[in-house]
Each structure stands twice: as C-alpha cells, then as structure tokens.
Short mmCIF file of C-alpha atoms in Angstrom, two decimals:
data_model
loop_
_atom_site.label_atom_id
_atom_site.label_comp_id
_atom_site.label_asym_id
_atom_site.label_seq_id
_atom_site.Cartn_x
_atom_site.Cartn_y
_atom_site.Cartn_z
CA UNK A 1 246.34 -4.87 28.83
CA UNK A 2 245.57 -8.67 28.99
CA UNK A 3 249.32 -9.77 27.81
CA UNK A 4 250.82 -10.43 24.66
CA UNK A 5 247.65 -11.72 22.93
CA UNK A 6 249.50 -11.76 19.41
CA UNK A 7 252.03 -13.89 20.98
CA UNK A 8 254.84 -11.73 19.73
CA UNK A 9 256.73 -10.69 22.30
CA UNK A 10 258.05 -7.36 21.75
CA UNK A 11 258.23 -7.39 18.18
CA UNK A 12 255.28 -5.01 17.98
CA UNK A 13 254.05 -2.08 20.14
CA UNK A 14 250.74 -0.40 19.62
CA UNK A 15 250.45 2.66 18.28
CA UNK A 16 247.94 5.10 16.97
CA UNK A 17 245.72 3.63 13.93
CA UNK A 18 246.46 0.40 14.98
CA UNK A 19 242.96 -0.56 14.19
CA UNK A 20 239.85 1.35 12.42
CA UNK A 21 237.67 2.01 14.97
CA UNK A 22 236.39 1.08 18.69
CA UNK A 23 232.76 2.16 17.85
CA UNK A 24 231.36 2.51 14.50
CA UNK A 25 227.69 4.47 14.68
CA UNK A 26 225.75 3.71 11.53
CA UNK A 27 222.58 5.39 13.32
CA UNK A 28 218.93 4.10 12.96
CA UNK A 29 217.99 4.87 16.07
CA UNK A 30 220.90 4.15 17.78
CA UNK A 31 221.79 4.73 20.95
CA UNK A 32 225.57 4.65 22.17
CA UNK A 33 226.68 5.62 25.64
CA UNK A 34 230.36 5.33 26.50
CA UNK A 35 230.82 5.44 30.39
CA UNK A 36 234.36 5.37 32.32
CA UNK A 37 235.53 3.86 29.35
CA UNK A 38 239.32 4.23 27.70
CA UNK A 39 239.75 3.91 24.30
CA UNK A 40 243.52 3.63 22.88
CA UNK A 41 245.47 3.26 19.54
CA UNK A 42 242.41 3.50 17.27
CA UNK A 43 242.45 5.69 13.92
CA UNK A 44 239.17 7.13 15.22
CA UNK A 45 237.69 6.32 18.81
CA UNK A 46 234.12 7.03 17.81
CA UNK A 47 233.16 6.92 14.16
CA UNK A 48 230.03 7.81 11.99
CA UNK A 49 229.71 7.29 8.38
CA UNK A 50 227.40 10.61 7.48
CA UNK A 51 224.14 8.11 6.91
CA UNK A 52 222.19 11.06 8.35
CA UNK A 53 220.23 8.61 10.71
CA UNK A 54 219.59 9.83 13.85
CA UNK A 55 221.95 8.42 16.82
CA UNK A 56 222.80 9.52 19.90
CA UNK A 57 226.16 9.50 21.60
CA UNK A 58 226.34 10.09 24.93
CA UNK A 59 230.48 9.73 26.15
CA UNK A 60 231.09 10.74 30.19
CA UNK A 61 233.97 10.41 32.48
CA UNK A 62 235.85 8.58 29.75
CA UNK A 63 239.58 8.48 28.31
CA UNK A 64 241.08 8.49 24.60
CA UNK A 65 244.75 8.16 24.43
CA UNK A 66 246.90 7.98 21.48
CA UNK A 67 244.24 7.41 18.93
CA UNK A 68 244.91 9.30 15.57
CA UNK A 69 241.26 11.10 16.33
CA UNK A 70 239.30 10.54 19.49
CA UNK A 71 235.91 11.56 17.95
CA UNK A 72 235.28 11.64 14.34
CA UNK A 73 231.47 12.44 13.32
CA UNK A 74 230.17 13.72 10.40
CA UNK A 75 226.51 12.92 10.35
CA UNK A 76 224.13 15.99 10.99
CA UNK A 77 221.37 13.64 12.99
CA UNK A 78 223.84 12.41 15.67
CA UNK A 79 222.97 14.07 18.94
CA UNK A 80 226.05 14.29 20.63
CA UNK A 81 226.88 14.82 24.68
CA UNK A 82 230.63 14.79 25.93
CA UNK A 83 231.40 15.41 29.46
CA UNK A 84 234.05 15.09 31.84
CA UNK A 85 236.28 13.23 29.54
CA UNK A 86 240.27 13.43 28.85
CA UNK A 87 241.57 13.08 25.50
CA UNK A 88 245.34 12.75 25.68
CA UNK A 89 247.86 12.78 22.77
CA UNK A 90 245.51 12.56 19.81
CA UNK A 91 247.87 12.61 16.55
CA UNK A 92 245.85 14.38 14.28
CA UNK A 93 243.14 15.96 16.32
CA UNK A 94 241.18 15.57 19.43
CA UNK A 95 237.56 15.82 17.85
CA UNK A 96 236.50 16.22 14.23
CA UNK A 97 233.03 17.52 13.59
CA UNK A 98 231.18 18.03 10.21
CA UNK A 99 227.12 18.96 10.26
CA UNK A 100 226.75 17.88 14.13
CA UNK A 101 225.84 19.91 16.74
CA UNK A 102 228.54 20.95 19.25
CA UNK A 103 226.87 22.46 21.74
CA UNK A 104 226.97 18.79 23.82
CA UNK A 105 230.60 19.06 24.34
CA UNK A 106 231.30 20.93 27.70
CA UNK A 107 233.95 23.21 27.92
CA UNK A 108 233.44 25.19 31.00
CA UNK A 109 232.35 24.11 34.86
CA UNK A 110 232.03 20.69 36.44
CA UNK A 111 231.38 18.83 33.21
CA UNK A 112 234.41 20.34 31.16
CA UNK A 113 236.38 17.68 29.25
CA UNK A 114 239.98 18.02 29.47
CA UNK A 115 242.64 18.38 26.34
CA UNK A 116 246.13 17.27 26.60
CA UNK A 117 249.44 16.33 24.83
CA UNK A 118 252.45 17.29 23.84
CA UNK A 119 251.73 17.50 20.47
CA UNK A 120 249.76 21.17 19.48
CA UNK A 121 247.21 19.01 17.37
CA UNK A 122 246.51 16.65 20.50
CA UNK A 123 244.03 19.58 21.57
CA UNK A 124 242.70 20.18 18.35
CA UNK A 125 238.89 20.58 18.14
CA UNK A 126 237.83 20.66 14.20
CA UNK A 127 234.85 22.55 13.23
CA UNK A 128 232.78 22.54 10.23
CA UNK A 129 229.41 22.87 11.64
CA UNK A 130 226.81 24.86 13.18
CA UNK A 131 225.30 25.65 16.18
CA UNK A 132 221.31 25.19 15.69
CA UNK A 133 218.64 27.85 17.12
CA UNK A 134 217.87 26.58 20.38
CA UNK A 135 220.97 25.43 21.55
CA UNK A 136 224.38 27.27 23.16
CA UNK A 137 227.68 26.84 23.34
CA UNK A 138 230.96 28.20 25.08
CA UNK A 139 234.10 27.87 24.09
CA UNK A 140 236.69 28.31 26.69
CA UNK A 141 240.68 27.79 26.95
CA UNK A 142 240.74 26.40 30.24
CA UNK A 143 240.13 22.53 29.56
CA UNK A 144 243.10 22.80 27.00
CA UNK A 145 241.38 22.97 23.72
CA UNK A 146 242.62 24.88 20.70
CA UNK A 147 239.39 25.38 18.08
CA UNK A 148 240.13 24.99 14.41
CA UNK A 149 237.52 26.25 12.77
CA UNK A 150 236.94 25.76 8.73
CA UNK A 151 233.24 27.00 9.32
CA UNK A 152 231.46 27.42 12.31
CA UNK A 153 227.85 29.26 11.63
CA UNK A 154 225.72 30.42 14.31
CA UNK A 155 221.80 30.16 14.40
CA UNK A 156 221.77 29.82 18.31
CA UNK A 157 223.79 31.35 20.69
CA UNK A 158 228.08 30.82 20.63
CA UNK A 159 230.09 32.41 23.46
CA UNK A 160 234.06 32.83 23.68
CA UNK A 161 235.32 33.45 26.72
CA UNK A 162 238.75 34.95 27.63
CA UNK A 163 241.64 33.52 25.72
CA UNK A 164 239.91 31.07 23.63
CA UNK A 165 241.93 30.32 20.44
CA UNK A 166 240.12 29.89 17.36
CA UNK A 167 242.48 28.92 14.31
CA UNK A 168 240.57 29.10 10.45
CA UNK A 169 241.22 28.24 7.16
CA UNK A 170 238.01 29.34 5.69
CA UNK A 171 235.62 31.57 7.89
CA UNK A 172 236.18 31.08 11.82
CA UNK A 173 231.95 32.29 12.01
CA UNK A 174 229.16 33.03 10.07
CA UNK A 175 226.02 34.44 11.95
CA UNK A 176 222.71 33.99 11.18
CA UNK A 177 219.14 35.47 11.68
CA UNK A 178 218.06 34.92 15.19
CA UNK A 179 221.91 33.68 16.05
CA UNK A 180 224.25 35.18 18.65
CA UNK A 181 227.79 35.44 18.81
CA UNK A 182 229.49 37.08 21.79
CA UNK A 183 233.18 37.05 21.50
CA UNK A 184 234.13 38.06 25.33
CA UNK A 185 237.75 38.49 25.88
CA UNK A 186 239.27 40.37 28.83
CA UNK A 187 241.71 43.31 29.19
CA UNK A 188 245.28 41.29 28.27
CA UNK A 189 243.61 37.98 27.48
CA UNK A 190 241.86 38.53 24.28
CA UNK A 191 239.58 36.29 22.57
CA UNK A 192 242.28 35.33 19.44
CA UNK A 193 240.86 34.39 15.78
CA UNK A 194 243.76 33.66 13.58
CA UNK A 195 245.41 31.92 10.68
CA UNK A 196 246.19 27.92 11.22
CA UNK A 197 249.61 29.16 9.72
CA UNK A 198 249.92 31.17 13.08
CA UNK A 199 252.17 29.11 15.30
CA UNK A 200 252.31 31.79 17.89
CA UNK A 201 248.79 30.81 19.12
CA UNK A 202 248.26 27.47 20.08
CA UNK A 203 251.73 25.77 18.60
CA UNK A 204 252.27 24.28 15.28
CA UNK A 205 248.72 22.75 14.83
CA UNK A 206 249.30 22.12 11.17
CA UNK A 207 252.48 20.30 12.09
CA UNK A 208 254.62 22.14 9.15
CA UNK A 209 257.53 23.75 11.12
CA UNK A 210 258.04 26.79 9.48
CA UNK A 211 257.52 26.04 6.15
CA UNK A 212 254.55 28.14 6.22
CA UNK A 213 254.14 31.33 7.87
CA UNK A 214 250.80 33.77 8.47
CA UNK A 215 249.67 36.44 6.06
CA UNK A 216 246.98 38.45 5.52
CA UNK A 217 243.76 36.46 3.51
CA UNK A 218 245.27 33.48 4.99
CA UNK A 219 241.71 32.93 5.60
CA UNK A 220 238.34 34.47 4.36
CA UNK A 221 236.73 36.30 7.48
CA UNK A 222 237.18 36.08 11.11
CA UNK A 223 233.07 36.67 11.28
CA UNK A 224 230.74 36.61 8.08
CA UNK A 225 227.70 38.98 9.45
CA UNK A 226 224.39 37.19 7.27
CA UNK A 227 222.34 38.58 10.08
CA UNK A 228 222.49 37.88 14.07
CA UNK A 229 223.43 39.69 16.90
CA UNK A 230 227.04 40.19 17.11
CA UNK A 231 229.37 41.34 19.70
CA UNK A 232 233.11 41.44 19.61
CA UNK A 233 234.88 42.67 23.07
CA UNK A 234 238.56 42.59 23.70
CA UNK A 235 239.00 40.31 20.62
CA UNK A 236 241.68 40.04 18.57
CA UNK A 237 241.34 39.05 14.26
CA UNK A 238 244.69 38.49 12.79
CA UNK A 239 245.58 37.33 8.88
CA UNK A 240 242.14 37.42 7.57
CA UNK A 241 240.86 38.79 4.32
CA UNK A 242 238.37 40.54 6.30
CA UNK A 243 237.94 40.62 9.93
CA UNK A 244 234.56 41.35 9.97
CA UNK A 245 232.50 41.49 6.84
CA UNK A 246 228.83 40.94 5.19
CA UNK A 247 227.60 40.03 2.04
CA UNK A 248 226.10 43.32 1.73
CA UNK A 249 222.37 41.95 1.85
CA UNK A 250 220.44 40.80 5.28
CA UNK A 251 218.38 41.76 8.24
CA UNK A 252 218.69 44.52 11.24
CA UNK A 253 222.14 43.23 12.74
CA UNK A 254 223.58 44.88 15.89
CA UNK A 255 227.29 44.37 15.26
CA UNK A 256 229.68 45.79 18.47
CA UNK A 257 233.03 46.16 18.46
CA UNK A 258 234.98 47.33 21.44
CA UNK A 259 238.60 47.39 22.82
CA UNK A 260 239.48 44.99 19.89
CA UNK A 261 242.21 44.84 17.52
CA UNK A 262 242.56 43.73 13.94
CA UNK A 263 246.41 43.28 12.85
CA UNK A 264 247.90 41.94 9.49
CA UNK A 265 244.62 41.92 7.59
CA UNK A 266 243.67 42.47 3.87
CA UNK A 267 240.71 44.57 5.47
CA UNK A 268 239.87 45.38 9.41
CA UNK A 269 236.26 45.83 8.46
CA UNK A 270 234.37 44.97 5.26
CA UNK A 271 231.11 46.31 5.43
CA UNK A 272 228.04 46.86 3.03
CA UNK A 273 224.50 45.93 4.87
CA UNK A 274 222.63 49.18 5.19
CA UNK A 275 221.10 46.92 7.92
CA UNK A 276 224.03 46.46 9.83
CA UNK A 277 224.06 48.90 12.93
CA UNK A 278 227.73 49.50 13.62
CA UNK A 279 229.12 50.61 16.88
CA UNK A 280 233.51 50.15 16.78
CA UNK A 281 235.19 52.28 20.06
CA UNK A 282 238.61 52.02 21.11
CA UNK A 283 239.50 49.28 18.61
CA UNK A 284 242.77 49.12 17.18
CA UNK A 285 243.66 48.84 13.31
CA UNK A 286 247.03 47.67 12.43
CA UNK A 287 249.38 46.75 9.48
CA UNK A 288 246.03 46.26 7.00
CA UNK A 289 247.55 45.56 3.59
CA UNK A 290 244.52 46.64 1.79
CA UNK A 291 242.78 49.33 4.09
CA UNK A 292 241.94 49.40 7.68
CA UNK A 293 237.94 49.88 6.51
CA UNK A 294 235.62 49.54 3.94
CA UNK A 295 231.64 51.09 4.32
CA UNK A 296 229.70 51.28 1.45
CA UNK A 297 226.10 50.90 0.36
CA UNK A 298 224.46 53.04 2.49
CA UNK A 299 225.50 51.65 6.08
CA UNK A 300 225.28 54.01 8.58
CA UNK A 301 228.83 54.86 9.45
CA UNK A 302 228.11 57.63 12.89
CA UNK A 303 228.89 55.06 15.20
CA UNK A 304 232.48 54.71 14.25
CA UNK A 305 234.24 56.77 17.10
CA UNK A 306 237.15 58.89 16.12
CA UNK A 307 236.94 61.49 18.61
CA UNK A 308 237.03 61.52 22.69
CA UNK A 309 237.89 58.51 24.77
CA UNK A 310 236.01 55.89 22.42
CA UNK A 311 238.13 57.06 19.47
CA UNK A 312 239.54 53.98 17.63
CA UNK A 313 243.11 54.09 16.34
CA UNK A 314 244.77 53.51 13.26
CA UNK A 315 248.45 52.49 12.95
CA UNK A 316 250.97 51.01 10.14
CA UNK A 317 253.99 51.77 7.87
CA UNK A 318 252.12 51.61 4.47
CA UNK A 319 249.82 54.20 4.26
CA UNK A 320 246.93 51.96 3.45
CA UNK A 321 246.91 50.20 6.29
CA UNK A 322 245.02 53.50 8.12
CA UNK A 323 242.72 54.20 4.86
CA UNK A 324 238.86 54.23 5.79
CA UNK A 325 236.99 53.97 2.48
CA UNK A 326 233.88 55.04 2.57
CA UNK A 327 231.10 54.99 0.06
CA UNK A 328 227.63 55.37 2.47
CA UNK A 329 225.67 57.87 4.09
CA UNK A 330 225.02 59.64 7.14
CA UNK A 331 221.55 59.04 7.64
CA UNK A 332 219.05 61.63 8.97
CA UNK A 333 219.06 61.67 12.92
CA UNK A 334 222.85 60.56 12.63
CA UNK A 335 225.98 62.82 13.19
CA UNK A 336 229.79 61.63 12.59
CA UNK A 337 232.84 63.39 13.39
CA UNK A 338 236.26 62.79 11.21
CA UNK A 339 239.23 63.64 12.80
CA UNK A 340 242.77 62.85 12.14
CA UNK A 341 243.87 62.09 15.62
CA UNK A 342 243.39 58.32 15.51
CA UNK A 343 245.48 58.42 12.69
CA UNK A 344 242.99 57.49 9.97
CA UNK A 345 243.10 58.88 6.68
CA UNK A 346 239.40 58.82 4.59
CA UNK A 347 239.10 58.06 1.10
CA UNK A 348 235.43 59.36 0.01
CA UNK A 349 234.33 57.61 -2.88
CA UNK A 350 230.85 58.74 -2.09
CA UNK A 351 229.87 60.31 1.13
CA UNK A 352 226.16 61.42 1.32
CA UNK A 353 225.37 63.55 3.99
CA UNK A 354 221.43 63.66 4.91
CA UNK A 355 222.16 63.80 9.11
CA UNK A 356 225.35 65.84 10.29
#
C-alpha cells in the first residue's frame, strides 16, 4: 500500500500489532463513522480507554484484516453499531467488549457481519457486558462467529439461534428481572454452551493445543437466574459447575427447559428459588459429576416430567450422575409423579407434600 515508505526493501514485512490503534476513541460526545474502510496490522483497529464518556461509533461496510484485535471497547457509554463488516485473521479476538452494549453488532439478515480466518481465535467475539433493558440481540452462527462469554448479563432480550456456540470461563449468561433469554436451538443443531477448553466446539480458541482438556466445573454456570424469563430449547450445556442455577432468592421467573442436554457438568440443575416456575421436559442429564439436579427451598418440582412422552432421561456410569436431590415442597394444587423409568435415583433430604 503506497510503496516502500520506510525505505527498507524487503527487510520488514507487515504483521499484526505493528502499530497501536487505527482509531482511539477518547469520547466526550465524539462521533466516529467508519464506512468502506479497511484497517490492517493494528494492535486494535478501534479502541477506547474506558473513560465513561459518551461516544457514538458506527462501523459499516468495512474490513478489519490481520489485526491483533479488530474492535476492543471497554467504555459503557459507547453506542456501537457494526454492520456488513468483515473480520478476517484476527490474532487474539475479532471483537472484545467490556461494559459496551453489544446489540448493535449485527449477526443476522442483510446487515450481518462476517467472521473468518484459519485460526479459531480470529472468529471470537468476547463478551463481559450487558444487554440493557429495551435492547435486543440475536446470536447466530452463520456469520462464522464463536462467542466467548465471560459474563453476558441479560436485562433486555437475547436470542441464540440454532448452531450458536457460546464458550465460557465464568458465566455464560446472567438473567435479571425484565430480561428474556431464549436459547432456541433445533433438533440436530443445538445451541451449545461449553468450556473454553472444549476444542471440539469452535476449535482451539484458547490456543493451548492439548495442554488443557474440558472437565466439569471449568466455568461456573451456563445460565444463572437472578430473574427474568428463561427458555432453553434444543440446547446443550457441557462442563459447567451447574448448567442452570439461581442464588436462591429472586422474583417470579419462568424457567422452561425442553428437548435439551446437560452433559459432564457438576450439577445439571441447581435451583433454590421458590419463585422459579420450572418446566423440564424431554431433556437428557448425562454424566453429572455431583448430581443431575438439586432442588431446594420450596421450589415446586412438579414441572419436572418423569413419566410419559415428556419424561426426562438420566444416565451415566457413576450413580451420582442420576441423582435428583430434593429438599423442597410440592405445593397445594400441584401433582408430581416419581418414576424409575427415566433412570433417576431420588435423594429426599426433605420433601414436604401439600399437593399430590
């Protein structure tokens, strides 16, 4: 580009990180528009310094190639829009967001961005942030992105489409009052939440070869329910401490889990909040290290199907993998049938029966 401007012939060749930033956003009511622009070989193509100053960053119809990170933003006041843009051959991550609302990054439809590169890290979208109330974001695998969620807090609406891969090293999702999380996989094409050590999903995104392998408790939770409305359909959660858990106190929260799989977690479910309205049907709990389910603190267990066509399944070589621990209440007006056919073994620390 522009010839041998450093006049060294072929002594040097360009490489990611050759310079710090193409655009450094200090904020202060700044408006940054990047349109039909190509940025190469930076440490970060677009960067901010966490100054908590309002800025608007719009990136459309552009290309980021061979950067260490293409977009690296930490300022909660940044209003971000990214559409129809190519992220190619990033060394560490394509996009890294801390505290920035990610909902302006298009993953679907005609405005979707594209993520590509031989190294699996080149397609990573790192999230340590929130989708605020009033915002909606849809995660989709078709642009090529793999999501690495340290923590994505849901106050607005988040949907994950079939085939989406979400890796985590802390908590993939936290849901709060007013938030809606819809993990909407399909038969044979689930939404997958797994450990960042799991190279079978999205490749070796932590770039350590075979040094690490996935294990139960690699990260805390697939979904941690503080509140909101949570639906898992055709979703697989692997290698968490608990696939779905709550802190034991909260507000009325519908949690619906259908046609899903929990594999190689410490606990498949660990739920203690009596305000959780729980439905679990046609789901598989396999090879839990500690137990398949823990239900406590008067949470109504009657929505967990153990008979008929909606029955869940429990399997694993270790007896604990099929254990359902009960320290709760079947309330008046509810009915629950326990049955051995799904493979479950029940440990009743306390089951108070006010219903049937």
